[in-house]
Amino acid sequence: MTETARGNRMLTIAFVLFAIGLVAVVAIFVLAAMDRQAPWLWMVTMGLPLGLILGIGHAVRRR
């Protein structure tokens, strides 16, 4: 696998994780407004910082 293909895959994974985490955070607020809970969503929100870290890693690696 070439370095470019690996970097593109890493960036794609970063975007997907970040998006999933962001949707989970929004879902937590929506559920809280409706007086409901979904404790498993708190684990899903970890995708947001993981995606951010991978995205930063990709940017630093490309320099």
mmCIF file of N, CA and C in Angstrom:
data_model
loop_
_atom_site.group_PDB
_atom_site.id
_atom_site.type_symbol
_atom_site.label_atom_id
_atom_site.label_comp_id
_atom_site.label_asym_id
_atom_site.label_seq_id
_atom_site.Cartn_x
_atom_site.Cartn_y
_atom_site.Cartn_z
ATOM 1 N N MET A 1 0.851 -1.174 0.000
ATOM 2 C CA MET A 1 0.000 0.000 0.000
ATOM 3 C C MET A 1 0.896 1.237 0.000
ATOM 4 N N THR A 2 0.584 2.163 -0.857
ATOM 5 C CA THR A 2 1.402 3.369 -0.936
ATOM 6 C C THR A 2 1.090 4.294 0.228
ATOM 7 N N GLU A 3 1.993 5.210 0.468
ATOM 8 C CA GLU A 3 1.833 6.163 1.573
ATOM 9 C C GLU A 3 0.620 7.068 1.353
ATOM 10 N N THR A 4 0.344 7.452 0.103
ATOM 11 C CA THR A 4 -0.789 8.315 -0.198
ATOM 12 C C THR A 4 -2.105 7.596 0.069
ATOM 13 N N ALA A 5 -2.201 6.348 -0.337
ATOM 14 C CA ALA A 5 -3.426 5.580 -0.105
ATOM 15 C C ALA A 5 -3.654 5.373 1.384
ATOM 16 N N ARG A 6 -2.587 5.137 2.117
ATOM 17 C CA ARG A 6 -2.706 4.945 3.558
ATOM 18 C C ARG A 6 -3.148 6.244 4.241
ATOM 19 N N GLY A 7 -2.596 7.368 3.809
ATOM 20 C CA GLY A 7 -2.970 8.659 4.367
ATOM 21 C C GLY A 7 -4.413 9.014 4.064
ATOM 22 N N ASN A 8 -4.857 8.728 2.847
ATOM 23 C CA ASN A 8 -6.243 9.001 2.479
ATOM 24 C C ASN A 8 -7.201 8.145 3.292
ATOM 25 N N ARG A 9 -6.819 6.894 3.529
ATOM 26 C CA ARG A 9 -7.656 6.014 4.330
ATOM 27 C C ARG A 9 -7.734 6.531 5.770
ATOM 28 N N MET A 10 -6.615 7.000 6.295
ATOM 29 C CA MET A 10 -6.586 7.523 7.653
ATOM 30 C C MET A 10 -7.475 8.762 7.765
ATOM 31 N N LEU A 11 -7.437 9.623 6.779
ATOM 32 C CA LEU A 11 -8.271 10.824 6.792
ATOM 33 C C LEU A 11 -9.750 10.462 6.688
ATOM 34 N N THR A 12 -10.076 9.478 5.877
ATOM 35 C CA THR A 12 -11.462 9.033 5.750
ATOM 36 C C THR A 12 -11.971 8.468 7.071
ATOM 37 N N ILE A 13 -11.161 7.653 7.724
ATOM 38 C CA ILE A 13 -11.537 7.088 9.017
ATOM 39 C C ILE A 13 -11.709 8.202 10.045
ATOM 40 N N ALA A 14 -10.840 9.201 9.993
ATOM 41 C CA ALA A 14 -10.940 10.333 10.919
ATOM 42 C C ALA A 14 -12.254 11.081 10.721
ATOM 43 N N PHE A 15 -12.623 11.333 9.477
ATOM 44 C CA PHE A 15 -13.880 12.031 9.191
ATOM 45 C C PHE A 15 -15.084 11.219 9.664
ATOM 46 N N VAL A 16 -15.066 9.921 9.420
ATOM 47 C CA VAL A 16 -16.191 9.067 9.813
ATOM 48 C C VAL A 16 -16.330 9.027 11.331
ATOM 49 N N LEU A 17 -15.226 8.831 12.040
ATOM 50 C CA LEU A 17 -15.274 8.799 13.505
ATOM 51 C C LEU A 17 -15.755 10.132 14.070
ATOM 52 N N PHE A 18 -15.246 11.227 13.523
ATOM 53 C CA PHE A 18 -15.650 12.547 13.993
ATOM 54 C C PHE A 18 -17.140 12.771 13.759
ATOM 55 N N ALA A 19 -17.627 12.392 12.594
ATOM 56 C CA ALA A 19 -19.041 12.581 12.274
ATOM 57 C C ALA A 19 -19.934 11.730 13.181
ATOM 58 N N ILE A 20 -19.547 10.488 13.416
ATOM 59 C CA ILE A 20 -20.323 9.619 14.295
ATOM 60 C C ILE A 20 -20.364 10.194 15.705
ATOM 61 N N GLY A 21 -19.222 10.653 16.190
ATOM 62 C CA GLY A 21 -19.179 11.248 17.518
ATOM 63 C C GLY A 21 -20.015 12.505 17.614
ATOM 64 N N LEU A 22 -19.975 13.325 16.587
ATOM 65 C CA LEU A 22 -20.756 14.564 16.580
ATOM 66 C C LEU A 22 -22.252 14.275 16.569
ATOM 67 N N VAL A 23 -22.673 13.299 15.781
ATOM 68 C CA VAL A 23 -24.085 12.908 15.756
ATOM 69 C C VAL A 23 -24.507 12.358 17.113
ATOM 70 N N ALA A 24 -23.632 11.617 17.772
ATOM 71 C CA ALA A 24 -23.951 11.079 19.095
ATOM 72 C C ALA A 24 -24.122 12.198 20.119
ATOM 73 N N VAL A 25 -23.284 13.215 20.049
ATOM 74 C CA VAL A 25 -23.416 14.347 20.974
ATOM 75 C C VAL A 25 -24.750 15.058 20.748
ATOM 76 N N VAL A 26 -25.107 15.287 19.513
ATOM 77 C CA VAL A 26 -26.384 15.921 19.206
ATOM 78 C C VAL A 26 -27.535 15.036 19.694
ATOM 79 N N ALA A 27 -27.428 13.735 19.492
ATOM 80 C CA ALA A 27 -28.470 12.810 19.930
ATOM 81 C C ALA A 27 -28.637 12.833 21.449
ATOM 82 N N ILE A 28 -27.549 12.962 22.176
ATOM 83 C CA ILE A 28 -27.632 13.038 23.637
ATOM 84 C C ILE A 28 -28.436 14.268 24.058
ATOM 85 N N PHE A 29 -28.182 15.396 23.424
ATOM 86 C CA PHE A 29 -28.921 16.611 23.759
ATOM 87 C C PHE A 29 -30.396 16.501 23.366
ATOM 88 N N VAL A 30 -30.666 15.907 22.220
ATOM 89 C CA VAL A 30 -32.057 15.742 21.788
ATOM 90 C C VAL A 30 -32.794 14.809 22.740
ATOM 91 N N LEU A 31 -32.163 13.701 23.109
ATOM 92 C CA LEU A 31 -32.795 12.773 24.038
ATOM 93 C C LEU A 31 -32.996 13.400 25.409
ATOM 94 N N ALA A 32 -32.053 14.205 25.852
ATOM 95 C CA ALA A 32 -32.198 14.884 27.139
ATOM 96 C C ALA A 32 -33.372 15.862 27.106
ATOM 97 N N ALA A 33 -33.583 16.513 25.991
ATOM 98 C CA ALA A 33 -34.711 17.434 25.864
ATOM 99 C C ALA A 33 -36.047 16.690 25.896
ATOM 100 N N MET A 34 -36.023 15.429 25.499
ATOM 101 C CA MET A 34 -37.240 14.615 25.512
ATOM 102 C C MET A 34 -37.343 13.767 26.784
ATOM 103 N N ASP A 35 -36.496 14.034 27.774
ATOM 104 C CA ASP A 35 -36.475 13.289 29.042
ATOM 105 C C ASP A 35 -36.246 11.792 28.839
ATOM 106 N N ARG A 36 -35.357 11.460 27.957
ATOM 107 C CA ARG A 36 -34.990 10.060 27.721
ATOM 108 C C ARG A 36 -33.485 9.916 27.895
ATOM 109 N N GLN A 37 -33.054 8.672 28.002
ATOM 110 C CA GLN A 37 -31.625 8.410 28.175
ATOM 111 C C GLN A 37 -31.193 7.262 27.277
ATOM 112 N N ALA A 38 -29.956 7.309 26.889
ATOM 113 C CA ALA A 38 -29.323 6.215 26.152
ATOM 114 C C ALA A 38 -27.860 6.188 26.598
ATOM 115 N N PRO A 39 -27.573 5.474 27.700
ATOM 116 C CA PRO A 39 -26.219 5.483 28.257
ATOM 117 C C PRO A 39 -25.145 4.999 27.280
ATOM 118 N N TRP A 40 -25.498 4.153 26.347
ATOM 119 C CA TRP A 40 -24.514 3.647 25.401
ATOM 120 C C TRP A 40 -24.019 4.749 24.455
ATOM 121 N N LEU A 41 -24.787 5.822 24.307
ATOM 122 C CA LEU A 41 -24.354 6.916 23.437
ATOM 123 C C LEU A 41 -23.103 7.602 23.963
ATOM 124 N N TRP A 42 -22.889 7.554 25.273
ATOM 125 C CA TRP A 42 -21.704 8.197 25.832
ATOM 126 C C TRP A 42 -20.435 7.535 25.310
ATOM 127 N N MET A 43 -20.466 6.226 25.071
ATOM 128 C CA MET A 43 -19.293 5.546 24.508
ATOM 129 C C MET A 43 -19.105 5.916 23.042
ATOM 130 N N VAL A 44 -20.202 6.097 22.338
ATOM 131 C CA VAL A 44 -20.130 6.444 20.917
ATOM 132 C C VAL A 44 -19.539 7.839 20.732
ATOM 133 N N THR A 45 -19.751 8.733 21.710
ATOM 134 C CA THR A 45 -19.216 10.080 21.586
ATOM 135 C C THR A 45 -17.688 10.102 21.572
ATOM 136 N N MET A 46 -17.057 9.026 22.009
ATOM 137 C CA MET A 46 -15.595 8.964 21.970
ATOM 138 C C MET A 46 -15.057 8.992 20.542
ATOM 139 N N GLY A 47 -15.933 8.778 19.562
ATOM 140 C CA GLY A 47 -15.512 8.885 18.171
ATOM 141 C C GLY A 47 -15.098 10.297 17.804
ATOM 142 N N LEU A 48 -15.682 11.283 18.463
ATOM 143 C CA LEU A 48 -15.372 12.681 18.167
ATOM 144 C C LEU A 48 -13.903 13.002 18.469
ATOM 145 N N PRO A 49 -13.411 12.763 19.685
ATOM 146 C CA PRO A 49 -11.993 13.075 19.925
ATOM 147 C C PRO A 49 -11.046 12.144 19.182
ATOM 148 N N LEU A 50 -11.445 10.887 18.981
ATOM 149 C CA LEU A 50 -10.582 9.978 18.226
ATOM 150 C C LEU A 50 -10.434 10.435 16.778
ATOM 151 N N GLY A 51 -11.533 10.860 16.188
ATOM 152 C CA GLY A 51 -11.481 11.379 14.824
ATOM 153 C C GLY A 51 -10.649 12.647 14.734
ATOM 154 N N LEU A 52 -10.780 13.493 15.744
ATOM 155 C CA LEU A 52 -9.984 14.721 15.778
ATOM 156 C C LEU A 52 -8.493 14.405 15.879
ATOM 157 N N ILE A 53 -8.153 13.479 16.744
ATOM 158 C CA ILE A 53 -6.745 13.098 16.905
ATOM 159 C C ILE A 53 -6.193 12.481 15.610
ATOM 160 N N LEU A 54 -6.968 11.622 14.974
ATOM 161 C CA LEU A 54 -6.518 11.034 13.709
ATOM 162 C C LEU A 54 -6.361 12.100 12.626
ATOM 163 N N GLY A 55 -7.291 13.060 12.587
ATOM 164 C CA GLY A 55 -7.186 14.139 11.602
ATOM 165 C C GLY A 55 -5.956 14.996 11.832
ATOM 166 N N ILE A 56 -5.661 15.304 13.080
ATOM 167 C CA ILE A 56 -4.457 16.073 13.393
ATOM 168 C C ILE A 56 -3.209 15.264 13.049
ATOM 169 N N GLY A 57 -3.257 13.976 13.376
ATOM 170 C CA GLY A 57 -2.129 13.096 13.015
ATOM 171 C C GLY A 57 -1.896 13.049 11.522
ATOM 172 N N HIS A 58 -2.962 13.032 10.764
ATOM 173 C CA HIS A 58 -2.840 13.035 9.308
ATOM 174 C C HIS A 58 -2.216 14.339 8.816
ATOM 175 N N ALA A 59 -2.677 15.458 9.386
ATOM 176 C CA ALA A 59 -2.135 16.765 8.965
ATOM 177 C C ALA A 59 -0.660 16.890 9.316
ATOM 178 N N VAL A 60 -0.283 16.425 10.495
ATOM 179 C CA VAL A 60 1.125 16.518 10.913
ATOM 180 C C VAL A 60 1.980 15.593 10.060
ATOM 181 N N ARG A 61 1.461 14.441 9.756
ATOM 182 C CA ARG A 61 2.225 13.469 8.973
ATOM 183 C C ARG A 61 2.470 13.964 7.543
ATOM 184 N N ARG A 62 1.525 14.726 7.009
ATOM 185 C CA ARG A 62 1.640 15.215 5.629
ATOM 186 C C ARG A 62 2.672 16.335 5.496
ATOM 187 N N ARG A 63 3.058 16.988 6.597
ATOM 188 C CA ARG A 63 4.006 18.112 6.546
ATOM 189 C C ARG A 63 5.355 17.680 6.136
#
